[in-house]
Amino acid sequence: MPVITEHGAKVLPSVEIDSYNLEIRDEEGFVGDRASHGAFKSIIEEWREPLRKLGADPLGDMPIEDVSKKQLDALLADGDPEAGGLVHSAIEAFAKELDHVIRRFLKSASWRDTEAIVIGGGFRKSRVGELAIGRTAVLLKAGGIDIDLNLIRNHPDEAGLIGAAHLMPSWTLEGFDGILAVDIGGTNIRAGVVELNLKKSSKLEKAKVWKSELWRHGDEKTKRDEAVDRLIDMLKDLIKAASKAKINLAPVIGIGCPGLIRPDGSIETGAQNLPGNWETKSFNLPACLKEAIPEIGKHETAVVMHNDAVVQGLSELPVMRTYDHWGALTIGTGLGNVRFTTRHDRS
């Protein structure tokens, strides 16, 4: 197959990427670190400390690392008033941090004139996360920042796969039922088959995840090459499942991965949370996958990789085309970011 799109491309079929993986520093370090899932848990710990001294910590002796999003949601909804108050306090403090981070992004040259931001990532999956984002929207508007702040529509786990279909021109997908997609995160690696449903919508508005597999590499002491081998096995299993279900896969694999992606598919910076060293020039994930899976169906495999926040943001294209300039943030192990300009004049 001809080259579809270069890895980490600045110009994609429907958008231009003004910036991604933007790293802004202040006196405390990277600004984005103040609005990650880890930052939220740190805020809860700060509120627990004085309560703990009084023997009144609603979470008891449970380490913050063991407190799940579901547990926090339950405390908010059904816990006693003091427990709910603890979570509310953390939400308010986190919203102020996220408000500060967004304001800093909007001051950068590549984020000026941003009309809307969609927010995804694992933190968005919880009710606590949704409320923190909603509170941030209120703070921004109350502070005179006229910007639409929206939750990503698709489940974040699926958005990171669905967006991969927007990495390549639509003509490369015509005649096929689906594609293989990969979403690599600091805790999880997910691979799936995205059904394109092009007969229902040529703009991929009806694209959905048909089947996916999840591996929590963060729970294991895994080396980089072991992680790649596990991913290859997941993809081969999905190819077999799609064939059995008579889903005609396009011979492409779309990947979302943390970091700044070079045109050759290597990772320049930003992959520090992945198992092993992914930033050495001698390692190239797309090349590894193409070597292990040289063909899909009867066609040569093409692999396209971009930043994970870019890919998750692209999943929102069907509803964001009305904006000229819009961004996406993913709140997870870190804070992913991307700013898009819509290509209204594309052929």
PDB file of C-alpha atoms in Angstrom, residues 80-290:
ATOM      1  CA  ASP A  80     -22.052  10.270  55.169  1.00  0.00           C
ATOM      2  CA  PRO A  81     -21.994  14.075  54.823  1.00  0.00           C
ATOM      3  CA  GLU A  82     -18.428  14.397  56.065  1.00  0.00           C
ATOM      4  CA  ALA A  83     -17.138  11.801  53.592  1.00  0.00           C
ATOM      5  CA  GLY A  84     -19.014  13.531  50.802  1.00  0.00           C
ATOM      6  CA  GLY A  85     -17.604  16.828  51.970  1.00  0.00           C
ATOM      7  CA  LEU A  86     -14.075  15.459  51.722  1.00  0.00           C
ATOM      8  CA  VAL A  87     -14.622  14.475  48.085  1.00  0.00           C
ATOM      9  CA  HIS A  88     -16.318  17.798  47.310  1.00  0.00           C
ATOM     10  CA  SER A  89     -13.349  19.659  48.771  1.00  0.00           C
ATOM     11  CA  ALA A  90     -10.966  17.711  46.541  1.00  0.00           C
ATOM     12  CA  ILE A  91     -13.161  18.378  43.499  1.00  0.00           C
ATOM     13  CA  GLU A  92     -13.132  22.117  44.180  1.00  0.00           C
ATOM     14  CA  ALA A  93      -9.356  22.226  44.698  1.00  0.00           C
ATOM     15  CA  PHE A  94      -8.699  20.157  41.570  1.00  0.00           C
ATOM     16  CA  ALA A  95     -11.037  22.325  39.486  1.00  0.00           C
ATOM     17  CA  LYS A  96      -9.030  25.386  40.476  1.00  0.00           C
ATOM     18  CA  GLU A  97      -5.839  23.642  39.346  1.00  0.00           C
ATOM     19  CA  LEU A  98      -7.401  22.589  36.032  1.00  0.00           C
ATOM     20  CA  ASP A  99      -8.724  26.122  35.550  1.00  0.00           C
ATOM     21  CA  HIS A 100      -5.172  27.422  36.047  1.00  0.00           C
ATOM     22  CA  VAL A 101      -3.706  24.883  33.617  1.00  0.00           C
ATOM     23  CA  ILE A 102      -6.238  25.690  30.890  1.00  0.00           C
ATOM     24  CA  ARG A 103      -5.603  29.417  31.278  1.00  0.00           C
ATOM     25  CA  ARG A 104      -1.883  28.787  30.834  1.00  0.00           C
ATOM     26  CA  PHE A 105      -2.494  26.781  27.689  1.00  0.00           C
ATOM     27  CA  LEU A 106      -4.757  29.485  26.270  1.00  0.00           C
ATOM     28  CA  LYS A 107      -1.965  32.038  26.700  1.00  0.00           C
ATOM     29  CA  SER A 108       0.433  30.032  24.527  1.00  0.00           C
ATOM     30  CA  ALA A 109       0.680  30.997  20.853  1.00  0.00           C
ATOM     31  CA  SER A 110      -0.505  27.620  19.573  1.00  0.00           C
ATOM     32  CA  TRP A 111      -3.658  27.678  21.747  1.00  0.00           C
ATOM     33  CA  ARG A 112      -4.854  31.221  21.085  1.00  0.00           C
ATOM     34  CA  ASP A 113      -8.400  31.642  19.736  1.00  0.00           C
ATOM     35  CA  THR A 114      -9.412  28.212  21.047  1.00  0.00           C
ATOM     36  CA  GLU A 115     -13.216  28.042  20.990  1.00  0.00           C
ATOM     37  CA  ALA A 116     -13.817  24.704  22.703  1.00  0.00           C
ATOM     38  CA  ILE A 117     -12.018  21.947  24.592  1.00  0.00           C
ATOM     39  CA  VAL A 118     -13.125  18.328  24.948  1.00  0.00           C
ATOM     40  CA  ILE A 119     -11.843  16.413  27.952  1.00  0.00           C
ATOM     41  CA  GLY A 120     -11.286  12.676  28.128  1.00  0.00           C
ATOM     42  CA  GLY A 121      -8.917  10.263  29.816  1.00  0.00           C
ATOM     43  CA  GLY A 122      -9.548   7.836  32.647  1.00  0.00           C
ATOM     44  CA  PHE A 123     -10.467  10.564  35.154  1.00  0.00           C
ATOM     45  CA  ARG A 124     -13.400  11.601  32.981  1.00  0.00           C
ATOM     46  CA  LYS A 125     -14.955   8.113  33.407  1.00  0.00           C
ATOM     47  CA  SER A 126     -15.968   8.822  37.000  1.00  0.00           C
ATOM     48  CA  ARG A 127     -18.735  11.025  38.350  1.00  0.00           C
ATOM     49  CA  VAL A 128     -16.118  12.751  40.490  1.00  0.00           C
ATOM     50  CA  GLY A 129     -14.140  13.531  37.342  1.00  0.00           C
ATOM     51  CA  GLU A 130     -17.214  14.807  35.511  1.00  0.00           C
ATOM     52  CA  LEU A 131     -18.065  17.155  38.370  1.00  0.00           C
ATOM     53  CA  ALA A 132     -14.492  18.440  38.575  1.00  0.00           C
ATOM     54  CA  ILE A 133     -14.591  19.225  34.850  1.00  0.00           C
ATOM     55  CA  GLY A 134     -18.021  20.845  35.196  1.00  0.00           C
ATOM     56  CA  ARG A 135     -16.795  22.983  38.078  1.00  0.00           C
ATOM     57  CA  THR A 136     -13.800  24.015  35.953  1.00  0.00           C
ATOM     58  CA  ALA A 137     -16.171  25.145  33.195  1.00  0.00           C
ATOM     59  CA  VAL A 138     -18.001  27.330  35.704  1.00  0.00           C
ATOM     60  CA  LEU A 139     -14.738  28.834  36.990  1.00  0.00           C
ATOM     61  CA  LEU A 140     -13.571  29.645  33.468  1.00  0.00           C
ATOM     62  CA  LYS A 141     -16.813  31.354  32.493  1.00  0.00           C
ATOM     63  CA  ALA A 142     -17.040  33.209  35.830  1.00  0.00           C
ATOM     64  CA  GLY A 143     -13.505  34.441  35.156  1.00  0.00           C
ATOM     65  CA  GLY A 144     -14.449  35.828  31.759  1.00  0.00           C
ATOM     66  CA  ILE A 145     -13.083  32.964  29.623  1.00  0.00           C
ATOM     67  CA  ASP A 146     -15.701  32.298  26.946  1.00  0.00           C
ATOM     68  CA  ILE A 147     -14.933  28.739  25.940  1.00  0.00           C
ATOM     69  CA  ASP A 148     -16.988  25.568  25.613  1.00  0.00           C
ATOM     70  CA  LEU A 149     -15.686  22.832  27.904  1.00  0.00           C
ATOM     71  CA  ASN A 150     -17.210  19.449  27.081  1.00  0.00           C
ATOM     72  CA  LEU A 151     -16.856  15.848  28.187  1.00  0.00           C
ATOM     73  CA  ILE A 152     -15.688  13.528  25.434  1.00  0.00           C
ATOM     74  CA  ARG A 153     -18.818  11.732  24.195  1.00  0.00           C
ATOM     75  CA  ASN A 154     -17.491   8.211  23.731  1.00  0.00           C
ATOM     76  CA  HIS A 155     -16.262   6.190  26.673  1.00  0.00           C
ATOM     77  CA  PRO A 156     -12.586   7.214  27.030  1.00  0.00           C
ATOM     78  CA  ASP A 157     -11.469   3.598  26.599  1.00  0.00           C
ATOM     79  CA  GLU A 158     -13.262   3.490  23.255  1.00  0.00           C
ATOM     80  CA  ALA A 159     -12.438   7.037  22.165  1.00  0.00           C
ATOM     81  CA  GLY A 160      -8.738   6.171  22.173  1.00  0.00           C
ATOM     82  CA  LEU A 161      -9.490   3.481  19.584  1.00  0.00           C
ATOM     83  CA  ILE A 162     -12.184   5.178  17.496  1.00  0.00           C
ATOM     84  CA  GLY A 163     -10.002   8.232  16.873  1.00  0.00           C
ATOM     85  CA  ALA A 164      -7.435   6.065  15.064  1.00  0.00           C
ATOM     86  CA  ALA A 165      -9.784   5.843  12.074  1.00  0.00           C
ATOM     87  CA  HIS A 166      -9.377   9.607  11.561  1.00  0.00           C
ATOM     88  CA  LEU A 167      -5.603   9.330  11.162  1.00  0.00           C
ATOM     89  CA  MET A 168      -5.902   8.193   7.561  1.00  0.00           C
ATOM     90  CA  PRO A 169      -7.744   9.446   4.442  1.00  0.00           C
ATOM     91  CA  SER A 170     -11.230   8.012   4.016  1.00  0.00           C
ATOM     92  CA  TRP A 171     -10.361   6.519   0.607  1.00  0.00           C
ATOM     93  CA  THR A 172      -7.977   4.077   2.288  1.00  0.00           C
ATOM     94  CA  LEU A 173     -10.885   2.654   4.271  1.00  0.00           C
ATOM     95  CA  GLU A 174     -13.461   2.321   1.478  1.00  0.00           C
ATOM     96  CA  GLY A 175     -14.618  -1.226   0.960  1.00  0.00           C
ATOM     97  CA  PHE A 176     -13.572  -2.343   4.438  1.00  0.00           C
ATOM     98  CA  ASP A 177     -15.640  -2.978   7.561  1.00  0.00           C
ATOM     99  CA  GLY A 178     -13.125  -2.057  10.260  1.00  0.00           C
ATOM    100  CA  ILE A 179      -9.570  -1.370  11.341  1.00  0.00           C
ATOM    101  CA  LEU A 180      -7.252  -2.471  14.112  1.00  0.00           C
ATOM    102  CA  ALA A 181      -6.562   0.233  16.692  1.00  0.00           C
ATOM    103  CA  VAL A 182      -4.249   0.452  19.695  1.00  0.00           C
ATOM    104  CA  ASP A 183      -4.357   2.810  22.682  1.00  0.00           C
ATOM    105  CA  ILE A 184      -1.212   2.775  24.823  1.00  0.00           C
ATOM    106  CA  GLY A 185      -1.357   4.421  28.231  1.00  0.00           C
ATOM    107  CA  GLY A 186       0.743   4.742  31.336  1.00  0.00           C
ATOM    108  CA  THR A 187      -1.255   1.979  33.063  1.00  0.00           C
ATOM    109  CA  ASN A 188      -3.090   0.083  30.311  1.00  0.00           C
ATOM    110  CA  ILE A 189      -2.632  -1.109  26.759  1.00  0.00           C
ATOM    111  CA  ARG A 190      -5.864  -1.619  24.847  1.00  0.00           C
ATOM    112  CA  ALA A 191      -6.258  -3.062  21.362  1.00  0.00           C
ATOM    113  CA  GLY A 192      -9.505  -3.318  19.457  1.00  0.00           C
ATOM    114  CA  VAL A 193     -11.417  -3.606  16.216  1.00  0.00           C
ATOM    115  CA  VAL A 194     -13.211  -0.414  15.242  1.00  0.00           C
ATOM    116  CA  GLU A 195     -16.245  -0.938  13.035  1.00  0.00           C
ATOM    117  CA  LEU A 196     -16.299   1.935  10.543  1.00  0.00           C
ATOM    118  CA  ASN A 197     -19.959   1.786   9.431  1.00  0.00           C
ATOM    119  CA  LEU A 198     -19.104   3.935   6.411  1.00  0.00           C
ATOM    120  CA  LYS A 199     -22.417   3.070   4.731  1.00  0.00           C
ATOM    121  CA  LYS A 200     -24.211   4.849   7.574  1.00  0.00           C
ATOM    122  CA  SER A 201     -21.829   7.827   7.646  1.00  0.00           C
ATOM    123  CA  SER A 202     -18.866   8.578   5.386  1.00  0.00           C
ATOM    124  CA  LYS A 203     -17.517  10.901   8.115  1.00  0.00           C
ATOM    125  CA  LEU A 204     -17.186   8.069  10.636  1.00  0.00           C
ATOM    126  CA  GLU A 205     -19.966   9.426  12.841  1.00  0.00           C
ATOM    127  CA  LYS A 206     -21.208   5.864  13.388  1.00  0.00           C
ATOM    128  CA  ALA A 207     -17.813   4.285  14.060  1.00  0.00           C
ATOM    129  CA  LYS A 208     -17.807   2.083  17.167  1.00  0.00           C
ATOM    130  CA  VAL A 209     -15.643  -0.465  18.929  1.00  0.00           C
ATOM    131  CA  TRP A 210     -16.711  -3.977  17.960  1.00  0.00           C
ATOM    132  CA  LYS A 211     -14.335  -5.864  20.232  1.00  0.00           C
ATOM    133  CA  SER A 212     -11.351  -4.927  22.403  1.00  0.00           C
ATOM    134  CA  GLU A 213      -8.791  -6.468  24.736  1.00  0.00           C
ATOM    135  CA  LEU A 214      -7.235  -4.761  27.754  1.00  0.00           C
ATOM    136  CA  TRP A 215      -3.960  -5.453  29.508  1.00  0.00           C
ATOM    137  CA  ARG A 216      -3.026  -3.573  32.682  1.00  0.00           C
ATOM    138  CA  HIS A 217       0.747  -3.485  32.330  1.00  0.00           C
ATOM    139  CA  GLY A 218       0.916  -1.105  35.302  1.00  0.00           C
ATOM    140  CA  ASP A 219       0.081  -4.029  37.605  1.00  0.00           C
ATOM    141  CA  GLU A 220       3.094  -6.021  36.450  1.00  0.00           C
ATOM    142  CA  LYS A 221       6.853  -5.510  36.316  1.00  0.00           C
ATOM    143  CA  THR A 222       6.974  -5.672  32.533  1.00  0.00           C
ATOM    144  CA  LYS A 223       9.863  -5.005  30.176  1.00  0.00           C
ATOM    145  CA  ARG A 224       9.348  -3.095  26.944  1.00  0.00           C
ATOM    146  CA  ASP A 225       9.862  -6.047  24.598  1.00  0.00           C
ATOM    147  CA  GLU A 226       7.509  -8.180  26.682  1.00  0.00           C
ATOM    148  CA  ALA A 227       4.874  -5.453  26.367  1.00  0.00           C
ATOM    149  CA  VAL A 228       5.296  -5.363  22.579  1.00  0.00           C
ATOM    150  CA  ASP A 229       4.998  -9.162  22.362  1.00  0.00           C
ATOM    151  CA  ARG A 230       1.822  -9.048  24.454  1.00  0.00           C
ATOM    152  CA  LEU A 231       0.377  -6.353  22.170  1.00  0.00           C
ATOM    153  CA  ILE A 232       1.198  -8.397  19.065  1.00  0.00           C
ATOM    154  CA  ASP A 233      -0.617 -11.404  20.554  1.00  0.00           C
ATOM    155  CA  MET A 234      -3.655  -9.221  21.284  1.00  0.00           C
ATOM    156  CA  LEU A 235      -3.720  -7.941  17.691  1.00  0.00           C
ATOM    157  CA  LYS A 236      -3.395 -11.428  16.221  1.00  0.00           C
ATOM    158  CA  ASP A 237      -6.277 -12.630  18.402  1.00  0.00           C
ATOM    159  CA  LEU A 238      -8.403  -9.721  17.175  1.00  0.00           C
ATOM    160  CA  ILE A 239      -7.569 -10.481  13.541  1.00  0.00           C
ATOM    161  CA  LYS A 240      -8.736 -14.076  14.048  1.00  0.00           C
ATOM    162  CA  ALA A 241     -11.934 -12.923  15.797  1.00  0.00           C
ATOM    163  CA  ALA A 242     -12.722 -10.435  13.022  1.00  0.00           C
ATOM    164  CA  SER A 243     -12.148 -13.075  10.348  1.00  0.00           C
ATOM    165  CA  LYS A 244     -14.438 -15.510  12.145  1.00  0.00           C
ATOM    166  CA  ALA A 245     -17.123 -12.804  12.352  1.00  0.00           C
ATOM    167  CA  LYS A 246     -16.605 -11.988   8.646  1.00  0.00           C
ATOM    168  CA  ILE A 247     -15.474  -8.440   9.408  1.00  0.00           C
ATOM    169  CA  ASN A 248     -13.283  -7.323   6.501  1.00  0.00           C
ATOM    170  CA  LEU A 249     -10.391  -5.465   8.109  1.00  0.00           C
ATOM    171  CA  ALA A 250      -8.520  -2.724   6.294  1.00  0.00           C
ATOM    172  CA  PRO A 251      -4.785  -3.533   6.210  1.00  0.00           C
ATOM    173  CA  VAL A 252      -3.924  -0.745   8.646  1.00  0.00           C
ATOM    174  CA  ILE A 253      -3.156  -0.438  12.353  1.00  0.00           C
ATOM    175  CA  GLY A 254      -3.732   2.944  14.019  1.00  0.00           C
ATOM    176  CA  ILE A 255      -1.888   3.623  17.278  1.00  0.00           C
ATOM    177  CA  GLY A 256      -2.236   6.257  19.972  1.00  0.00           C
ATOM    178  CA  CYS A 257       0.846   6.472  22.215  1.00  0.00           C
ATOM    179  CA  PRO A 258       2.085   8.977  24.818  1.00  0.00           C
ATOM    180  CA  GLY A 259       4.855  11.330  23.793  1.00  0.00           C
ATOM    181  CA  LEU A 260       6.171  13.368  20.906  1.00  0.00           C
ATOM    182  CA  ILE A 261       6.146  11.121  17.849  1.00  0.00           C
ATOM    183  CA  ARG A 262       8.852  11.490  15.198  1.00  0.00           C
ATOM    184  CA  PRO A 263       7.966  11.031  11.489  1.00  0.00           C
ATOM    185  CA  ASP A 264       9.826   7.699  11.456  1.00  0.00           C
ATOM    186  CA  GLY A 265       7.665   6.329  14.288  1.00  0.00           C
ATOM    187  CA  SER A 266      10.183   6.622  17.117  1.00  0.00           C
ATOM    188  CA  ILE A 267       9.314   8.583  20.263  1.00  0.00           C
ATOM    189  CA  GLU A 268      11.263  11.722  21.107  1.00  0.00           C
ATOM    190  CA  THR A 269       9.964  12.521  24.620  1.00  0.00           C
ATOM    191  CA  GLY A 270       6.985  11.929  26.894  1.00  0.00           C
ATOM    192  CA  ALA A 271       6.925   8.136  27.154  1.00  0.00           C
ATOM    193  CA  GLN A 272       8.455   7.957  30.628  1.00  0.00           C
ATOM    194  CA  ASN A 273       5.401   6.211  32.135  1.00  0.00           C
ATOM    195  CA  LEU A 274       5.602   3.258  29.739  1.00  0.00           C
ATOM    196  CA  PRO A 275       7.371   0.009  30.701  1.00  0.00           C
ATOM    197  CA  GLY A 276      11.063   0.181  29.763  1.00  0.00           C
ATOM    198  CA  ASN A 277      12.753   2.697  27.482  1.00  0.00           C
ATOM    199  CA  TRP A 278      10.473   3.670  24.581  1.00  0.00           C
ATOM    200  CA  GLU A 279      12.380   6.864  23.737  1.00  0.00           C
ATOM    201  CA  THR A 280      15.575   5.363  22.324  1.00  0.00           C
ATOM    202  CA  LYS A 281      15.954   5.831  18.558  1.00  0.00           C
ATOM    203  CA  SER A 282      16.708   2.121  18.230  1.00  0.00           C
ATOM    204  CA  PHE A 283      13.117   1.261  19.225  1.00  0.00           C
ATOM    205  CA  ASN A 284      10.292   1.688  16.728  1.00  0.00           C
ATOM    206  CA  LEU A 285       6.886   0.295  17.662  1.00  0.00           C
ATOM    207  CA  PRO A 286       5.273   0.669  14.194  1.00  0.00           C
ATOM    208  CA  ALA A 287       8.180  -1.233  12.637  1.00  0.00           C
ATOM    209  CA  CYS A 288       7.866  -3.972  15.277  1.00  0.00           C
ATOM    210  CA  LEU A 289       4.164  -4.429  14.536  1.00  0.00           C
ATOM    211  CA  LYS A 290       4.648  -4.377  10.780  1.00  0.00           C
TER     212      LYS A 290
END
